[in-house]
XYZ file of C-alpha atoms in Angstrom:
168
model
C -62.696 -19.099 138.282
C -62.361 -17.696 134.922
C -58.943 -16.121 135.910
C -57.532 -19.356 137.145
C -58.572 -21.082 134.375
C -56.986 -18.427 131.869
C -53.848 -18.584 133.902
C -53.589 -22.312 133.761
C -54.177 -22.306 130.218
C -51.719 -19.582 129.672
C -49.055 -21.816 131.791
C -49.793 -24.751 129.698
C -49.293 -22.994 126.511
C -45.945 -21.263 127.739
C -44.775 -24.616 128.865
C -45.637 -26.359 125.583
C -44.037 -23.752 123.661
C -40.838 -23.580 125.751
C -40.280 -27.576 125.632
C -40.947 -27.549 121.665
C -38.322 -24.950 121.463
C -35.901 -26.512 123.580
C -32.534 -26.879 122.097
C -31.011 -30.064 121.388
C -28.543 -31.428 124.045
C -25.678 -31.210 121.494
C -23.453 -28.346 121.676
C -21.958 -26.617 118.667
C -18.782 -28.570 119.298
C -20.750 -32.099 119.242
C -22.097 -31.371 115.811
C -20.569 -33.963 113.290
C -20.186 -33.391 109.646
C -23.337 -35.906 109.069
C -25.437 -33.336 110.811
C -24.672 -30.631 108.134
C -25.547 -30.499 104.689
C -23.225 -28.804 102.593
C -23.876 -27.867 98.674
C -20.778 -28.290 96.763
C -22.078 -26.541 93.640
C -21.140 -23.178 92.880
C -23.239 -20.340 91.250
C -21.585 -20.925 88.111
C -22.267 -24.488 88.175
C -26.030 -23.623 88.957
C -26.312 -21.091 86.277
C -25.116 -23.748 83.636
C -27.599 -26.096 85.094
C -30.326 -23.681 84.712
C -29.135 -22.789 81.111
C -29.141 -26.492 80.404
C -32.779 -26.743 81.408
C -33.735 -23.718 79.297
C -31.786 -25.124 76.158
C -33.621 -27.773 74.167
C -30.657 -28.265 71.976
C -28.243 -29.002 74.846
C -28.259 -32.874 74.244
C -27.192 -32.208 70.628
C -24.012 -30.509 71.729
C -25.621 -26.849 71.150
C -24.377 -24.749 73.985
C -25.866 -21.555 72.921
C -29.513 -21.942 71.986
C -29.755 -18.238 70.563
C -26.755 -18.459 68.498
C -28.266 -21.840 67.039
C -31.172 -20.567 66.055
C -29.840 -17.425 64.441
C -27.581 -19.756 62.393
C -30.437 -22.078 61.579
C -32.716 -19.290 60.162
C -29.685 -17.959 58.334
C -28.976 -21.172 56.632
C -32.767 -21.473 55.975
C -32.701 -17.881 54.053
C -29.493 -18.664 52.015
C -31.090 -22.236 50.878
C -34.198 -20.278 49.812
C -32.112 -17.988 47.900
C -29.923 -20.904 46.528
C -26.923 -18.874 47.802
C -24.570 -21.710 47.509
C -21.456 -19.879 48.588
C -23.269 -18.530 51.839
C -24.479 -22.041 52.673
C -21.061 -23.507 52.083
C -19.973 -21.398 55.082
C -22.439 -23.192 57.299
C -21.223 -26.653 56.594
C -18.947 -28.453 59.153
C -16.619 -30.381 57.159
C -16.298 -33.018 56.245
C -20.165 -33.222 55.113
C -21.553 -36.639 55.293
C -24.161 -36.922 52.475
C -25.941 -40.212 52.239
C -27.747 -41.074 49.127
C -29.179 -44.623 47.943
C -27.478 -46.435 50.849
C -23.993 -45.047 50.024
C -22.006 -42.167 51.746
C -19.863 -39.676 50.484
C -17.731 -37.000 52.308
C -17.712 -33.515 51.130
C -14.327 -32.251 52.127
C -14.188 -28.672 51.087
C -16.207 -25.607 50.423
C -15.330 -25.587 46.749
C -16.402 -29.239 46.397
C -19.776 -28.647 48.274
C -20.488 -25.593 45.919
C -19.898 -27.725 42.797
C -22.123 -30.650 44.156
C -24.697 -28.343 45.773
C -27.727 -28.998 43.283
C -27.176 -32.776 43.948
C -26.912 -32.447 47.613
C -29.465 -29.931 48.231
C -32.250 -31.688 46.158
C -35.840 -30.471 46.090
C -36.973 -32.501 48.986
C -34.110 -31.569 51.229
C -34.755 -27.866 50.416
C -38.367 -28.340 51.202
C -37.762 -30.085 54.441
C -35.378 -27.317 55.515
C -38.024 -24.388 54.625
C -40.869 -26.032 55.963
C -39.114 -26.666 59.280
C -39.524 -24.387 62.206
C -36.287 -24.597 64.492
C -38.568 -24.877 67.738
C -39.900 -28.076 66.330
C -36.793 -29.850 65.319
C -36.147 -33.438 66.858
C -32.922 -33.307 69.137
C -31.020 -36.139 70.459
C -27.008 -36.921 71.184
C -26.484 -36.988 67.457
C -27.529 -33.287 66.812
C -30.573 -31.517 65.656
C -32.602 -33.141 63.045
C -34.668 -31.337 60.186
C -37.736 -33.137 58.662
C -37.548 -36.837 58.703
C -33.664 -36.705 58.880
C -32.810 -34.911 55.500
C -30.506 -32.587 57.385
C -28.636 -32.731 60.650
C -27.040 -29.848 62.262
C -24.506 -30.073 65.323
C -21.534 -28.052 66.525
C -17.709 -28.250 65.799
C -15.596 -30.525 68.109
C -14.737 -27.207 70.360
C -18.567 -26.294 70.336
C -17.630 -22.750 68.762
C -19.345 -23.067 65.367
C -22.675 -24.712 64.515
C -23.526 -25.991 61.143
C -24.795 -28.697 59.024
C -23.118 -32.018 59.630
C -25.126 -34.536 57.490
C -27.400 -34.566 54.576
C -29.644 -37.517 53.845
C -31.101 -37.359 50.303
């Protein structure tokens, strides 16, 4: 009796297995485009999406976070040394300087160097020197230092990063 029950049980399991694995009535020729999921993104697009997820500065127009952070820390170093000439190399001209509800555009490195002490006030310097690049605020306008004292961004072709505005 045990052998018969075992055989019946094996038979039932086999039938269940076979009916569960039975192929759909459609042949390969009957498969429509609605039955197939196609991924249209390439590996290159996927890697770009992955980079954007790892790049906290992306929304601010910064494509290379490593390059941006290096530039940020160089600017910080040069400001701490009051190296006007080196700081001027990290300005994306024209630089917008906002002060007491008025705006001024600094158009050249020479003009920036001449006005450095009026642009990089004590408060602006402190905001930058106390700012960790990883703690900056980022939005579509750029990367903000402190309470908006300095804004960093990228050139129109995204090939260079630098200071785009100062609020003192």
